[in-house]
Coordinates of C-alpha atoms and ligand atoms in Angstrom, one line a residue:
M141 CA 104.3 157.3 120.1
F142 CA 101.8 155.0 118.4
T143 CA 100.7 157.6 115.8
Q144 CA 104.2 157.2 114.3
L145 CA 103.3 153.7 113.2
G146 CA 102.2 153.0 109.7
P147 CA 99.7 150.2 108.9
Q148 CA 101.0 146.7 108.9
P149 CA 100.3 144.5 105.9
P150 CA 98.4 141.3 106.7
D151 CA 100.6 138.2 107.3
A152 CA 100.9 136.1 104.1
L153 CA 99.2 133.0 105.7
L154 CA 97.2 134.3 108.6
G155 CA 95.7 136.9 106.2
V156 CA 94.3 134.0 104.1
L157 CA 92.7 132.6 107.3
A158 CA 91.0 135.9 108.0
A159 CA 89.8 136.3 104.4
F160 CA 88.4 132.8 104.4
S161 CA 86.6 133.3 107.7
A162 CA 85.0 136.5 106.4
D163 CA 83.7 134.8 103.2
P164 CA 80.0 134.0 103.7
D165 CA 79.9 131.5 100.8
A166 CA 78.7 128.1 102.0
G167 CA 80.9 126.1 99.6
K168 CA 84.1 127.9 100.4
I169 CA 87.3 125.8 100.5
D170 CA 90.3 126.7 102.7
L171 CA 93.6 125.4 101.3
G172 CA 95.6 128.3 102.8
V173 CA 97.1 127.9 106.3
G174 CA 98.8 124.6 106.9
V175 CA 96.6 122.5 109.1
Y176 CA 95.6 118.9 108.7
R177 CA 91.9 118.2 108.2
D178 CA 90.2 114.8 108.2
A179 CA 87.6 113.8 105.5
T180 CA 84.9 115.8 107.3
G181 CA 87.0 119.0 107.2
T182 CA 87.8 118.9 111.0
T183 CA 91.3 119.3 112.4
P184 CA 90.9 116.6 115.0
V185 CA 92.3 116.4 118.6
M186 CA 94.2 113.1 118.2
A187 CA 92.9 110.3 120.4
A188 CA 96.2 109.8 122.3
V189 CA 96.4 113.5 122.9
R190 CA 92.9 113.6 124.4
A191 CA 93.7 110.6 126.6
A192 CA 97.1 112.0 127.7
E193 CA 95.5 115.4 128.4
R194 CA 93.0 113.8 130.8
D195 CA 95.9 112.2 132.6
V196 CA 97.9 115.4 132.8
L197 CA 94.9 117.2 134.3
A198 CA 94.2 114.4 136.8
R199 CA 97.8 114.1 137.9
Q200 CA 99.0 117.6 137.9
A201 CA 99.8 118.6 141.5
T202 CA 101.1 122.1 140.9
K203 CA 101.1 125.0 138.4
S204 CA 104.5 126.1 139.6
Y205 CA 107.1 127.1 137.0
V206 CA 108.7 124.5 134.6
G207 CA 112.0 126.4 134.2
A208 CA 113.5 127.9 131.0
A209 CA 114.6 124.4 129.7
G210 CA 111.0 123.1 129.8
N211 CA 109.8 119.6 130.4
R212 CA 112.8 117.2 130.4
A213 CA 110.8 114.0 129.6
F214 CA 109.4 115.9 126.6
A215 CA 112.9 116.9 125.5
A216 CA 114.2 113.3 125.7
F217 CA 111.2 112.0 123.6
I218 CA 111.7 114.7 121.0
E219 CA 115.4 113.8 120.8
E220 CA 114.5 110.2 120.4
L221 CA 111.9 110.9 117.6
T222 CA 114.3 113.2 115.8
L223 CA 117.7 111.4 116.1
G224 CA 116.6 107.9 117.0
A225 CA 116.7 106.2 120.4
A226 CA 120.4 105.2 120.2
H227 CA 122.2 108.0 118.4
P228 CA 125.8 108.0 119.5
A229 CA 125.9 111.8 119.8
R230 CA 123.2 111.5 122.4
A231 CA 125.1 108.9 124.3
A232 CA 128.2 111.1 124.2
G233 CA 126.3 114.0 125.7
R234 CA 126.7 116.1 122.6
V235 CA 123.0 116.8 122.2
V236 CA 120.9 119.3 124.2
T237 CA 117.3 120.1 123.8
L238 CA 115.2 123.0 125.1
Q239 CA 111.4 123.1 124.9
T240 CA 110.1 126.2 123.0
P241 CA 106.8 127.9 122.2
G242 CA 106.2 126.1 118.9
G243 CA 108.6 125.6 116.0
C244 CA 108.6 129.3 115.5
G245 CA 110.0 129.8 119.0
A246 CA 112.7 127.2 118.2
L247 CA 113.7 129.0 114.9
R248 CA 113.8 132.4 116.7
L249 CA 116.0 131.0 119.5
A250 CA 118.3 129.3 117.0
A251 CA 118.7 132.7 115.2
D252 CA 119.3 134.5 118.5
L253 CA 122.0 131.9 119.4
I254 CA 123.7 132.2 116.1
A255 CA 123.6 136.1 116.4
R256 CA 125.1 135.8 119.9
I257 CA 128.0 133.9 118.5
E258 CA 128.5 135.9 115.3
R259 CA 126.2 138.8 114.5
S260 CA 127.2 138.8 110.8
S261 CA 126.6 135.1 110.2
R262 CA 124.7 134.7 106.9
V263 CA 121.7 132.4 106.9
S264 CA 120.7 131.0 103.5
V265 CA 117.2 129.9 103.0
S266 CA 115.7 128.0 100.1
D267 CA 114.0 129.9 97.2
P268 CA 111.1 129.7 97.9
T269 CA 110.7 129.1 101.6
W270 CA 108.0 129.4 104.3
P271 CA 107.3 133.1 104.5
N272 CA 107.8 133.3 108.2
H273 CA 111.4 132.0 108.0
V274 CA 112.7 135.3 106.9
P275 CA 111.2 137.5 109.7
L276 CA 112.0 134.9 112.3
I277 CA 115.7 134.8 111.4
G278 CA 116.0 138.4 110.2
G279 CA 114.3 139.5 113.4
A280 CA 117.4 138.3 115.3
G281 CA 119.5 140.7 113.2
L282 CA 121.0 138.1 110.9
P283 CA 121.4 138.7 107.2
V284 CA 119.2 136.3 105.2
E285 CA 120.0 135.2 101.6
V286 CA 118.5 132.6 99.3
Y287 CA 119.8 129.5 97.5
P288 CA 118.1 128.1 94.5
Y289 CA 115.9 125.1 95.4
Y290 CA 112.9 124.6 93.2
D291 CA 112.5 124.3 89.5
A292 CA 108.9 125.3 89.0
A293 CA 108.7 124.1 85.4
S294 CA 109.4 120.5 86.3
G295 CA 108.1 120.6 89.9
T296 CA 111.4 119.1 91.1
I297 CA 114.5 120.3 93.0
A298 CA 117.1 122.5 91.3
F299 CA 119.7 120.4 93.0
D300 CA 122.8 121.3 90.9
A301 CA 122.1 125.0 91.3
M302 CA 121.5 124.6 95.0
L303 CA 124.8 122.8 95.6
A304 CA 126.7 125.3 93.3
T305 CA 125.4 128.3 95.4
L306 CA 126.0 126.6 98.7
A307 CA 129.6 125.7 97.6
R308 CA 130.3 129.4 97.3
L309 CA 129.2 130.4 100.8
P310 CA 131.9 131.4 103.3
S311 CA 132.8 128.7 105.8
G312 CA 130.7 129.1 109.0
S313 CA 127.6 130.2 107.1
I314 CA 124.3 128.8 108.2
V315 CA 122.1 126.9 105.8
L316 CA 118.4 126.6 106.7
L317 CA 117.0 123.3 105.4
Q318 CA 113.7 121.6 105.8
A319 CA 113.9 118.0 106.9
S320 CA 110.8 116.8 104.9
C321 CA 107.5 117.9 103.4
H322 CA 109.1 121.1 102.1
N323 CA 107.0 124.2 102.7
P324 CA 105.8 125.6 100.3
T325 CA 106.9 123.4 97.4
G326 CA 106.3 119.8 98.5
A327 CA 109.6 118.8 96.9
D328 CA 112.0 117.0 99.1
L329 CA 115.6 115.9 98.8
D330 CA 116.1 112.2 98.0
P331 CA 118.6 110.0 100.0
A332 CA 121.3 110.5 97.4
Q333 CA 120.8 114.3 97.5
W334 CA 121.0 114.3 101.3
Q335 CA 124.3 112.4 101.0
A336 CA 125.7 114.9 98.5
L337 CA 124.5 117.8 100.6
A338 CA 126.0 116.4 103.9
E339 CA 129.3 115.9 102.1
L340 CA 129.3 119.5 100.8
L341 CA 128.3 121.0 104.2
G342 CA 131.1 119.1 105.9
R343 CA 133.7 119.9 103.3
R344 CA 132.8 123.6 103.2
G345 CA 132.3 124.0 107.0
L346 CA 128.7 125.1 106.6
I347 CA 126.3 124.7 109.6
P348 CA 122.8 123.4 109.0
L349 CA 119.7 124.7 110.8
V350 CA 117.1 122.1 110.0
D351 CA 113.4 122.9 110.3
L352 CA 111.5 119.7 111.2
A353 CA 107.9 120.6 111.3
Y354 CA 106.1 117.7 109.5
Q355 CA 107.8 114.5 110.8
G356 CA 105.5 111.6 110.1
L357 CA 103.4 113.3 107.4
G358 CA 105.6 112.7 104.4
D359 CA 107.1 109.2 104.0
G360 CA 106.8 108.1 107.6
L361 CA 108.2 109.0 111.0
E362 CA 111.6 107.4 110.4
A363 CA 111.9 108.2 106.8
D364 CA 111.1 111.9 107.3
A365 CA 114.0 112.2 109.8
A366 CA 116.5 110.3 107.7
G367 CA 118.1 113.4 106.2
V368 CA 118.5 115.2 109.5
R369 CA 119.9 112.0 111.1
L370 CA 122.5 111.7 108.3
L371 CA 123.6 115.3 109.1
A372 CA 123.8 114.4 112.8
D373 CA 126.0 111.3 111.8
R374 CA 128.3 113.3 109.6
L375 CA 128.7 116.8 111.0
P376 CA 130.1 118.2 114.2
E377 CA 127.5 120.9 114.6
L378 CA 123.8 121.1 113.9
L379 CA 120.7 123.0 115.0
I380 CA 117.2 121.5 114.6
A381 CA 113.9 123.4 115.2
V382 CA 111.1 120.9 115.9
S383 CA 107.4 121.6 115.8
C384 CA 104.7 119.3 117.4
S385 CA 101.9 121.4 115.8
K386 CA 101.2 119.0 112.9
N387 CA 102.3 115.5 114.0
F388 CA 100.6 115.8 117.4
G389 CA 97.9 118.2 116.2
L390 CA 98.9 120.6 119.1
Y391 CA 98.8 123.7 117.0
R392 CA 97.4 126.2 119.5
E393 CA 99.3 124.7 122.4
R394 CA 102.6 126.0 120.9
V395 CA 104.8 123.0 121.4
G396 CA 108.3 122.7 119.9
A397 CA 111.9 122.3 120.7
I398 CA 115.4 123.4 119.7
I399 CA 117.9 120.6 119.5
A400 CA 121.6 121.5 119.4
L401 CA 124.3 119.0 118.5
A402 CA 127.8 120.3 119.5
P403 CA 131.3 118.9 118.9
T404 CA 131.8 118.0 122.5
A405 CA 129.7 117.4 125.6
A406 CA 131.2 120.5 127.3
A407 CA 130.3 122.7 124.3
A408 CA 126.7 121.2 124.4
T409 CA 126.4 122.1 128.0
T410 CA 127.5 125.7 127.3
V411 CA 125.1 126.0 124.4
M412 CA 122.2 124.8 126.7
G413 CA 123.2 127.6 129.1
H414 CA 123.0 130.2 126.4
L415 CA 119.6 128.8 125.1
Q416 CA 118.1 129.1 128.5
A417 CA 119.5 132.6 128.9
L418 CA 118.1 133.6 125.5
A419 CA 114.7 132.1 126.4
R420 CA 114.7 133.9 129.7
R421 CA 115.2 137.3 128.2
M422 CA 112.6 136.7 125.5
Y423 CA 109.6 134.9 127.0
S424 CA 111.2 133.4 130.2
M425 CA 109.7 129.9 130.1
P426 CA 107.7 127.9 127.7
P427 CA 104.0 127.0 128.2
D428 CA 103.7 123.7 130.0
H429 CA 100.5 122.1 128.8
G430 CA 101.3 120.8 125.3
A431 CA 104.7 119.4 126.2
A432 CA 103.2 117.7 129.3
I433 CA 100.7 116.0 126.9
V434 CA 103.6 114.8 124.6
A435 CA 105.5 113.6 127.6
A436 CA 102.5 111.6 128.8
I437 CA 102.2 110.0 125.4
A438 CA 105.9 109.1 125.6
A439 CA 105.4 107.5 129.0
S440 CA 102.6 105.2 128.0
P441 CA 103.2 102.4 125.4
A442 CA 99.5 102.3 124.7
Y443 CA 99.3 106.0 124.0
R444 CA 102.4 105.9 121.9
A445 CA 101.0 103.1 119.8
D446 CA 97.8 104.9 119.3
W447 CA 99.5 108.2 118.4
L448 CA 101.7 106.4 115.8
A449 CA 98.7 104.6 114.3
E450 CA 96.6 107.8 114.0
L451 CA 99.6 109.8 112.6
E452 CA 100.1 107.1 110.0
S453 CA 96.4 107.2 109.0
M454 CA 96.7 111.0 108.7
R455 CA 99.8 110.6 106.5
R456 CA 98.0 108.0 104.3
R457 CA 95.0 110.3 103.9
V458 CA 97.2 113.2 102.6
T459 CA 99.3 111.0 100.5
G460 CA 96.2 109.2 99.1
L461 CA 94.7 112.5 98.0
R462 CA 97.6 113.4 95.8
A463 CA 97.1 110.9 92.9
P464 CA 93.3 111.7 92.5
L465 CA 94.1 115.4 92.7
A466 CA 96.8 115.1 90.0
A467 CA 94.4 113.0 87.8
A468 CA 91.6 115.5 88.3
L469 CA 93.9 118.4 87.4
R470 CA 95.0 116.5 84.3
E471 CA 91.4 116.2 83.2
A472 CA 90.5 119.8 84.1
T473 CA 93.5 121.3 82.3
G474 CA 94.0 118.8 79.5
G475 CA 97.7 118.6 80.3
R476 CA 100.3 117.2 82.6
R477 CA 101.4 120.5 84.1
F478 CA 100.3 119.4 87.6
D479 CA 101.6 115.9 87.6
F480 CA 104.1 116.8 90.3
V481 CA 101.2 117.1 92.8
G482 CA 100.8 113.3 92.5
T483 CA 104.4 112.5 93.3
Q484 CA 105.3 115.1 95.9
R485 CA 104.9 114.4 99.7
G486 CA 103.6 116.3 102.7
M487 CA 101.0 118.8 103.3
F488 CA 101.8 121.3 100.5
S489 CA 102.3 121.7 96.8
L490 CA 103.1 125.0 95.0
L491 CA 100.6 125.3 92.1
G492 CA 102.7 127.9 90.2
L493 CA 99.7 130.2 89.6
E494 CA 100.0 134.0 89.0
P495 CA 98.7 136.4 91.7
A496 CA 95.7 137.2 89.4
Q497 CA 94.8 133.5 89.2
V498 CA 95.1 133.1 93.0
A499 CA 92.7 136.1 93.3
A500 CA 90.3 134.6 90.7
L501 CA 90.2 131.3 92.6
K502 CA 89.2 133.2 95.7
E503 CA 86.8 135.7 94.2
Q504 CA 85.1 133.5 91.6
H505 CA 85.4 130.0 93.1
H506 CA 85.7 130.7 96.9
I507 CA 88.9 128.6 97.0
Y508 CA 91.6 130.0 99.1
V509 CA 95.3 129.1 98.6
A510 CA 98.4 131.0 100.0
P511 CA 99.4 134.2 98.1
D512 CA 102.4 132.3 96.5
S513 CA 99.8 129.7 95.2
R514 CA 100.8 127.1 97.8
A515 CA 97.9 124.7 98.3
N516 CA 97.5 122.9 101.6
V517 CA 96.7 119.4 100.2
A518 CA 96.2 118.2 103.8
G519 CA 93.2 120.5 104.1
L520 CA 91.3 119.0 101.2
A521 CA 88.4 116.6 101.4
E522 CA 88.0 113.8 98.8
T523 CA 84.7 115.3 97.9
Q524 CA 86.3 118.6 97.0
V525 CA 89.0 117.3 94.6
A526 CA 86.9 117.6 91.4
R527 CA 85.7 121.1 92.3
V528 CA 89.2 122.4 93.1
A529 CA 90.6 120.9 89.9
A530 CA 87.8 122.3 87.8
A531 CA 88.3 125.8 89.3
I532 CA 92.1 125.7 88.7
G533 CA 91.4 124.7 85.1
A534 CA 88.9 127.5 84.7
V535 CA 91.2 130.3 86.1
L536 CA 94.0 129.0 83.8
R537 CA 91.7 129.1 80.8
A538 CA 90.4 132.6 81.7
G539 CA 94.0 133.8 82.2
A540 CA 95.0 132.4 78.8
A541 CA 91.9 134.0 77.1
H542 CA 92.8 137.4 78.6
G543 CA 96.6 137.0 77.9
Ligands
LMR726 C1 101.7 127.3 107.5 O1 102.7 127.3 106.8 O2 100.6 127.5 106.9 C2 101.7 126.9 108.9 O3 103.0 126.5 109.3 C3 101.1 127.9 109.8 C4 101.9 129.1 110.0 O4 102.3 129.4 111.2 O5 102.2 129.8 109.0

């Protein structure tokens, strides 16, 4: 049986992680996989997480099953963070939330739920998008298409083209959106664009599936959820895939949630039943530990305050790196091609380099970015800014000399 399998190409992002680990160079720089690092290059365990984890371990009386829906206190907190404490849809019982293994688990469950309702539902994703979106959604058997999103020349959103393409989709189509800190481009919709998009989705009967993976790392916890809240205000149906990997730093604990907003409370209850059944047949129940930590943070005003303060300091660090990086790139390249890096938000920017330039960064400068030239700005130390900019300038000049 196994001999029939051909070799599997490395994962676009995890392959970079492996290549970086294997590089013996002492000065190597990893801007590949999307993890936050502090100024010393460490991906820290947040202080509130560490404290809450101690409490969880001290108080835990059993290791018995949590059930397919997961931790309910966790789910309530995630709803509050995503939609706000007093969203009318929550009060009306139209919102249900199921704990999932990471944001990936939420995306896959969303896709399975959609496929269960209508196998031929088309899911449109931004061009470009996070590489794992396509296998996660396509793996559920749904056809995946793209809509224009990014204008690489200007480093901004191709909003008119995006709306024009979405306007042609058949009613009932699913549109995958990213709430904030767009992966890989770093280019987010502004409030007026969210308004126009919400209006179009409502008018055309399109259903958004929103990936919320970086709440708190763009413009702030509330601002990063403003777009998804607008959709929840305006539309009868909405799916949201939440990840706690980045904003709680719980990457390896695999903590996430799927939120469904349904037109009625009865429909929401039915959706929850299907989500639990889908989880049960795939992985049965989510892991407990990370969600228990998040729930313990939610339960303690002191931990909550501490978590919010640390998240805000992480956000400021990443945002604060952008202007110096853009300035260093201007100096290293003698042009304004990378000015967008300074104005974008979130962990990533797409540098717009050719594959050969990405390879040259790695081979000649030991600087690792994703294969599509996405740079994880959140992984950069202040002390590395000048070297990274100089290396990008050098590979561009070498490319120009050879071209
Ligand atoms: C990334 O985009 O690098 C992260 O979300 C990690 C992953 O799972 O790909």
